[in-house]
Tab-separated table of C-alpha atoms in Angstrom:
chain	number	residue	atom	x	y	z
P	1	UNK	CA	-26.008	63.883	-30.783
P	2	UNK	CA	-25.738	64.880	-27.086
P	3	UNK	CA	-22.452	62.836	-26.316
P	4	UNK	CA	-19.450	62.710	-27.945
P	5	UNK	CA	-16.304	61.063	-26.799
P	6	UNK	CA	-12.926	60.790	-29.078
P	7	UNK	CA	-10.298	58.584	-26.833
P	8	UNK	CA	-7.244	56.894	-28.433
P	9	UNK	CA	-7.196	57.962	-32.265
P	10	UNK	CA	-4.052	59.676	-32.481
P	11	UNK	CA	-4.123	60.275	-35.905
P	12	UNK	CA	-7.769	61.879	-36.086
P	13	UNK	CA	-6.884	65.337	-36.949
P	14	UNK	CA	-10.443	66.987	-37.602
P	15	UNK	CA	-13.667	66.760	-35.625
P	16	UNK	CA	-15.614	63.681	-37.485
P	17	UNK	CA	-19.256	65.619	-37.966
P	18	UNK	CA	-19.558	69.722	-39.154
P	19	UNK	CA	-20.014	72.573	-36.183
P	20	UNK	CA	-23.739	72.491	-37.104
P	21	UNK	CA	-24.365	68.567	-35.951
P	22	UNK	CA	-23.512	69.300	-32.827
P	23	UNK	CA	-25.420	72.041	-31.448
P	24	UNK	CA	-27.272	69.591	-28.765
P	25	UNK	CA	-24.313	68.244	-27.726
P	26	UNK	CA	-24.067	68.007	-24.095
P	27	UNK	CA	-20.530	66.233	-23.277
P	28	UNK	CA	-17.658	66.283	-25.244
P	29	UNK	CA	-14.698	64.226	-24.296
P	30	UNK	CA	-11.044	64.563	-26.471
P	31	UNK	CA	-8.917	62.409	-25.179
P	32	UNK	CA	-5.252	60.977	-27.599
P	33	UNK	CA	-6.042	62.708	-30.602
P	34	UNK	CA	-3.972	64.536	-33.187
P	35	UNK	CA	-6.112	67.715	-33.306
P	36	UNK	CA	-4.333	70.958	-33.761
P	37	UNK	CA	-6.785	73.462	-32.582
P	38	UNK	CA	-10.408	73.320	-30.852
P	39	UNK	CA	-12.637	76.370	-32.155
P	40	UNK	CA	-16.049	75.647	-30.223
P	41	UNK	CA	-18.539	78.511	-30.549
P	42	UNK	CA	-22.275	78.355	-29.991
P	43	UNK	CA	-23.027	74.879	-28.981
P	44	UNK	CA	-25.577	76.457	-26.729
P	45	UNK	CA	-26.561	72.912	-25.101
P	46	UNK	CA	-22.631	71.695	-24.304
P	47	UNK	CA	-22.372	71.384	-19.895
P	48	UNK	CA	-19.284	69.471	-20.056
P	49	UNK	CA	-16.008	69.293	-21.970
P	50	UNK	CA	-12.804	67.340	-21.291
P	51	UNK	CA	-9.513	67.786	-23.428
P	52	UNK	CA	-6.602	65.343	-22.482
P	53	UNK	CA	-3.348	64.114	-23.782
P	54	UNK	CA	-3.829	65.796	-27.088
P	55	UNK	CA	-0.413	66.302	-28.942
P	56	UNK	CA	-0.863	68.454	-31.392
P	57	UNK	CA	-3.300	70.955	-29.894
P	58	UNK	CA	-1.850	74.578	-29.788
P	59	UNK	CA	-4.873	76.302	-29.206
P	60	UNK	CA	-8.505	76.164	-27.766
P	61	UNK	CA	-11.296	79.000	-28.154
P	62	UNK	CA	-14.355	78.853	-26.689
P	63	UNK	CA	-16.966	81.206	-27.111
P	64	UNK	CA	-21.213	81.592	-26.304
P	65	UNK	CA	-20.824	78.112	-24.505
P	66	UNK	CA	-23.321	79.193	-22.089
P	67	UNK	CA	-24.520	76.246	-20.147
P	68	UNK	CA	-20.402	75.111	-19.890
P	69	UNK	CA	-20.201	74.042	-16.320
P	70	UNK	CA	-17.540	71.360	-16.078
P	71	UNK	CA	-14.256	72.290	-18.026
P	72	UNK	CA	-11.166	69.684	-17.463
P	73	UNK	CA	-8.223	70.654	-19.455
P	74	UNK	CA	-5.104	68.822	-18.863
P	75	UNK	CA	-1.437	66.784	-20.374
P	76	UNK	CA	-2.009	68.460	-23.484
P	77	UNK	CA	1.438	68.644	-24.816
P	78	UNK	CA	1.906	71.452	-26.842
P	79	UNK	CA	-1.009	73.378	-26.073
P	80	UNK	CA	-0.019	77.370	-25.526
P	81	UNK	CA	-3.171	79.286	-25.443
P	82	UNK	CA	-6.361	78.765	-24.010
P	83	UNK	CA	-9.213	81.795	-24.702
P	84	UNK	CA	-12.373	81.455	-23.229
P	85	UNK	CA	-15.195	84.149	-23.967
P	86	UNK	CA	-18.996	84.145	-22.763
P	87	UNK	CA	-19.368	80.919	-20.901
P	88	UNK	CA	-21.467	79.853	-17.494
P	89	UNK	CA	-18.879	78.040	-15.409
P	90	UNK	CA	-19.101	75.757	-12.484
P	91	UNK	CA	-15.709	74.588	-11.906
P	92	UNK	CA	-12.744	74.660	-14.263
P	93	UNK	CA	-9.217	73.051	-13.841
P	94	UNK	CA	-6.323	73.354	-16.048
P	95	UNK	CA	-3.331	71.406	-14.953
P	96	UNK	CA	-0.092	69.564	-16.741
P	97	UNK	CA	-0.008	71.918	-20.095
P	98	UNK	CA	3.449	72.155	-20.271
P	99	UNK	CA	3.653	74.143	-23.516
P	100	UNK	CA	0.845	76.777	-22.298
P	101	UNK	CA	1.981	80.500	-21.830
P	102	UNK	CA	-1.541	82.687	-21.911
P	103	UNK	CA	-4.565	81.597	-20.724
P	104	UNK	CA	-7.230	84.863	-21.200
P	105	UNK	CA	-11.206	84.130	-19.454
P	106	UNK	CA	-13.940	86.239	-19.746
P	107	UNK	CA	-17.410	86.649	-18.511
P	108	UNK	CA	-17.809	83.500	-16.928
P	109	UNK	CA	-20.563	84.207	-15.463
P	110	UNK	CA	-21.396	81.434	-13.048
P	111	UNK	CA	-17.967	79.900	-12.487
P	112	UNK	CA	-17.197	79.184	-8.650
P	113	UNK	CA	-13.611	77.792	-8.869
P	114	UNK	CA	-10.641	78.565	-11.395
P	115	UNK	CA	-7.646	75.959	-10.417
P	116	UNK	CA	-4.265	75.471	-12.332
P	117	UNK	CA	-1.695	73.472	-11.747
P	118	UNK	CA	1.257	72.995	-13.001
P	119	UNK	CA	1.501	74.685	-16.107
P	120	UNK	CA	5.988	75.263	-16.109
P	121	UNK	CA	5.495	77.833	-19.074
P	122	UNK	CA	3.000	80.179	-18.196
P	123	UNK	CA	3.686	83.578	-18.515
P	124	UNK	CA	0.083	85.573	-18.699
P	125	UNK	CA	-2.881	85.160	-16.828
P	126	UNK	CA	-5.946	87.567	-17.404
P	127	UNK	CA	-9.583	87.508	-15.905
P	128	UNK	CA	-11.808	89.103	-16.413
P	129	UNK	CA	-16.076	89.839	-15.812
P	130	UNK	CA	-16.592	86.723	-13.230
P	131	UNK	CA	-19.429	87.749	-11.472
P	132	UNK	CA	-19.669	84.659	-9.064
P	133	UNK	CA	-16.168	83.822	-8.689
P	134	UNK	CA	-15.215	83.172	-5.315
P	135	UNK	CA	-12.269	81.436	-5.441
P	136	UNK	CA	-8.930	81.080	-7.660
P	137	UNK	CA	-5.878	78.960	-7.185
P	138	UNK	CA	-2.989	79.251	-9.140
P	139	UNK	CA	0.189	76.817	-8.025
P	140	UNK	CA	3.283	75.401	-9.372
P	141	UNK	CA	3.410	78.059	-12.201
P	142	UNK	CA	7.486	78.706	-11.895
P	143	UNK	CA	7.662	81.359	-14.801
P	144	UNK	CA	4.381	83.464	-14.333
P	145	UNK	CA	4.748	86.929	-15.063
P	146	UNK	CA	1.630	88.481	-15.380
P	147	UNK	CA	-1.817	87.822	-13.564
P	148	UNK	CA	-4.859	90.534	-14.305
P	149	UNK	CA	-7.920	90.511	-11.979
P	150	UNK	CA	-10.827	92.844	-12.581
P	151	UNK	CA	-14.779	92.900	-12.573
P	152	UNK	CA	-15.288	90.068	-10.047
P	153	UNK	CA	-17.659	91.301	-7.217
P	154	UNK	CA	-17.527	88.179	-4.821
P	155	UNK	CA	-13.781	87.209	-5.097
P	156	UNK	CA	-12.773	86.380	-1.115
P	157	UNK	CA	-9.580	84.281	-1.816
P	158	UNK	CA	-6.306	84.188	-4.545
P	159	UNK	CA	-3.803	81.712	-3.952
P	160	UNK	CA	-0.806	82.071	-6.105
P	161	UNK	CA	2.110	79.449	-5.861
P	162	UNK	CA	5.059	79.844	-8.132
């Protein structure tokens, strides 16, 4: 299975195939579902992932996704944390999470851009180990309290908008 897309079943609450089907998956698309948390670790082939208008999804950790280039997170109601751990990185936005306080990134090794947008509840920002990372904007984030930079060699530009 390299593709997988899952738009417009809201009441799917569980990933339809086991972890271990879908270690060549390339693209994974969540869009209008009912799933409550997405634990993704070790699907060594997956490049892009796209998680959208997901209302009951409180959490997402991703781990050893090391080919993850694209990463689109956004309108996911009640989503308040999103860990990411060992991944390669391209470009990443999160935007429109109106529930998320802590997002916590590390060793993204290949990632160019980080933008956010509009996320009116978080508080806690850390990143960490980005050894390509150039660039970060962070805008429209009215309550942010906390933001924790360290082990990024070529970062040239920060933009923070409250």
């Amino acid at each position: 299975l390299a593709t997988l897309t899952l738009k417009d079943v809201p009441m799917l609450k569980t990933l339809p195939t086991p972890m271990e089907n879908l270690q060549n998956l390339n693209m994974l698309t969540l869009s209008n579902t009912s799933l409550e948390n997405l634990p993704l670790q070790n699907l060594s082939s997956l490049r892009t992932l796209s998680v959208s208008s997901n209302s009951e999804m409180k959490s997402i950790n991703l781990t050893d996704l090391l080919k993850l280039s694209i990463l689109d997170i956004r309108d996911n109601s009640v989503l308040e944390t999103i860990n990411i751990r060992n991944a390669s990185g391209y470009d990443y936005t999160i935007t429109n999470n109106s529930a998320l306080t802590s997002m916590d990134l590390e060793n993204i090794r290949a990632l160019n851009t980080l933008s956010s947008y509009s996320l009116k509840s978080l508080t806690n920002v850390i990143l960490k180990d980005f050894t390509n990372l150039g660039t970060i904007a962070l805008s429209s984030h009215p309550v942010l309290q906390s933001v924790s930079f360290s082990d990024m060699p070529l970062l040239t530009s920060v933009t923070l908008n409250g």
